[in-house]
CSV table of C-alpha atoms in Angstrom, one decimal:
chain,number,residue,atom,x,y,z
A,1,MET,CA,12.4,-14.7,5.2
A,2,ARG,CA,9.3,-15.2,3.2
A,3,ILE,CA,7.6,-12.0,2.2
A,4,ILE,CA,3.8,-11.7,1.5
A,5,ALA,CA,3.3,-10.1,-0.9
A,6,LEU,CA,5.6,-8.5,-3.5
A,7,SER,CA,2.4,-7.7,-5.5
A,8,THR,CA,1.5,-5.0,-2.9
A,9,LEU,CA,4.8,-3.2,-3.5
A,10,LYS,CA,4.4,-3.5,-7.3
A,11,ALA,CA,0.8,-2.2,-7.2
A,12,PHE,CA,2.0,0.8,-5.3
A,13,TRP,CA,4.7,2.0,-7.8
A,14,GLU,CA,2.5,1.1,-10.8
A,15,SER,CA,-0.6,2.9,-9.4
A,16,ASN,CA,0.8,6.4,-10.1
A,17,PRO,CA,3.8,7.5,-12.3
A,18,LYS,CA,5.0,9.8,-9.6
A,19,TYR,CA,5.6,6.8,-7.3
A,20,ASN,CA,8.1,5.2,-9.8
A,21,ASP,CA,11.0,6.5,-7.8
A,22,ALA,CA,10.0,4.0,-5.1
A,23,LYS,CA,10.5,0.9,-7.3
A,24,ASP,CA,14.3,0.5,-7.0
A,25,GLN,CA,14.3,1.2,-3.3
A,26,THR,CA,11.5,-1.2,-2.5
A,27,LEU,CA,13.0,-3.9,-4.6
A,28,ALA,CA,16.3,-3.3,-2.8
A,29,TRP,CA,14.5,-3.6,0.6
A,30,TYR,CA,12.7,-6.8,-0.7
A,31,ARG,CA,16.0,-8.5,-1.7
A,32,ILE,CA,17.6,-7.8,1.6
A,33,ALA,CA,14.6,-8.9,3.6
A,34,LEU,CA,14.2,-12.0,1.5
A,35,GLN,CA,17.8,-13.1,2.3
A,36,ALA,CA,17.5,-12.2,6.0
A,37,ASP,CA,16.9,-14.6,8.9
A,38,TRP,CA,15.6,-12.3,11.6
A,39,ASP,CA,14.9,-13.9,15.0
A,40,ASN,CA,13.9,-10.6,16.8
A,41,PRO,CA,13.4,-6.9,16.3
A,42,ALA,CA,17.0,-6.1,17.2
A,43,GLN,CA,18.2,-8.0,14.2
A,44,VAL,CA,15.9,-5.9,12.0
A,45,LYS,CA,17.2,-2.7,13.5
A,46,ALA,CA,20.8,-3.9,13.0
A,47,GLU,CA,20.1,-4.4,9.3
A,48,PHE,CA,18.0,-1.3,8.8
A,49,ARG,CA,19.1,1.4,11.3
A,50,SER,CA,16.3,3.8,10.3
A,51,ALA,CA,13.6,1.2,10.8
A,52,SER,CA,11.1,2.0,13.5
A,53,ILE,CA,10.2,-1.1,15.6
A,54,LEU,CA,6.7,-1.1,17.0
A,55,LYS,CA,4.9,-3.5,19.3
A,56,ASP,CA,3.4,-6.8,18.2
A,57,GLY,CA,5.9,-7.5,15.4
A,58,ARG,CA,5.3,-4.3,13.4
A,59,ALA,CA,8.1,-2.4,11.8
A,60,VAL,CA,8.2,0.8,9.7
A,61,PHE,CA,10.9,1.3,7.0
A,62,ASN,CA,11.8,4.5,5.3
A,63,ILE,CA,11.9,4.1,1.5
A,64,ALA,CA,13.5,6.4,-1.1
A,65,GLY,CA,15.3,8.8,1.2
A,66,ASN,CA,12.4,8.8,3.7
A,67,LYS,CA,9.9,9.9,1.0
A,68,TYR,CA,7.7,6.7,1.5
A,69,ARG,CA,6.9,4.5,4.4
A,70,LEU,CA,6.6,0.7,4.4
A,71,VAL,CA,4.8,-1.0,7.2
A,72,VAL,CA,5.2,-4.7,7.8
A,73,TRP,CA,4.2,-7.3,10.4
A,74,ILE,CA,6.9,-9.8,11.1
A,75,ASN,CA,6.2,-13.3,12.4
A,76,TYR,CA,9.7,-14.1,13.7
A,77,ALA,CA,8.8,-17.7,14.6
A,78,TYR,CA,7.7,-18.6,11.1
A,79,ARG,CA,10.1,-16.2,9.3
A,80,ILE,CA,7.3,-14.5,7.4
A,81,ILE,CA,7.0,-10.8,6.6
A,82,TYR,CA,3.5,-9.5,5.8
A,83,ILE,CA,3.5,-6.2,3.9
A,84,ARG,CA,0.7,-4.2,5.4
A,85,PHE,CA,1.1,-0.7,3.8
A,86,ILE,CA,3.3,1.3,1.5
A,87,GLY,CA,2.6,5.0,0.8
A,88,THR,CA,3.7,8.6,1.2
A,89,HIS,CA,4.2,10.3,4.5
A,90,ALA,CA,0.8,12.0,4.1
A,91,GLN,CA,-0.9,8.6,3.4
A,92,TYR,CA,1.0,7.1,6.4
A,93,ASP,CA,-0.3,9.8,8.7
A,94,ARG,CA,-3.9,8.8,7.9
A,95,ILE,CA,-3.6,5.2,9.0
A,96,ASP,CA,-3.4,3.4,12.3
A,97,VAL,CA,-0.1,1.5,12.0
A,98,GLN,CA,-1.1,-1.0,14.7
A,99,THR,CA,-4.3,-2.1,13.0
A,100,ILE,CA,-3.6,-1.9,9.3
């Protein structure tokens, strides 16, 4: 899969020293997703059991022991993952996952 954009993840853990614990976990997710070849949401769920699959290609991943949330939009036909959001649960609660 092609992932747009790693810089979003990097900006998150560099934005605040207390988010440094997300670095290794997000990079691990990134490496797995980069090597994946997902055709459909079921394949995402098989790879990441704790992922929440939403409508319209959206998925939410738990990062660092469920401390952070990563929201992506997946275009299965073109094998592209767009990183839409990464943040704490409190930050996640303030967004609309379907429109971000």
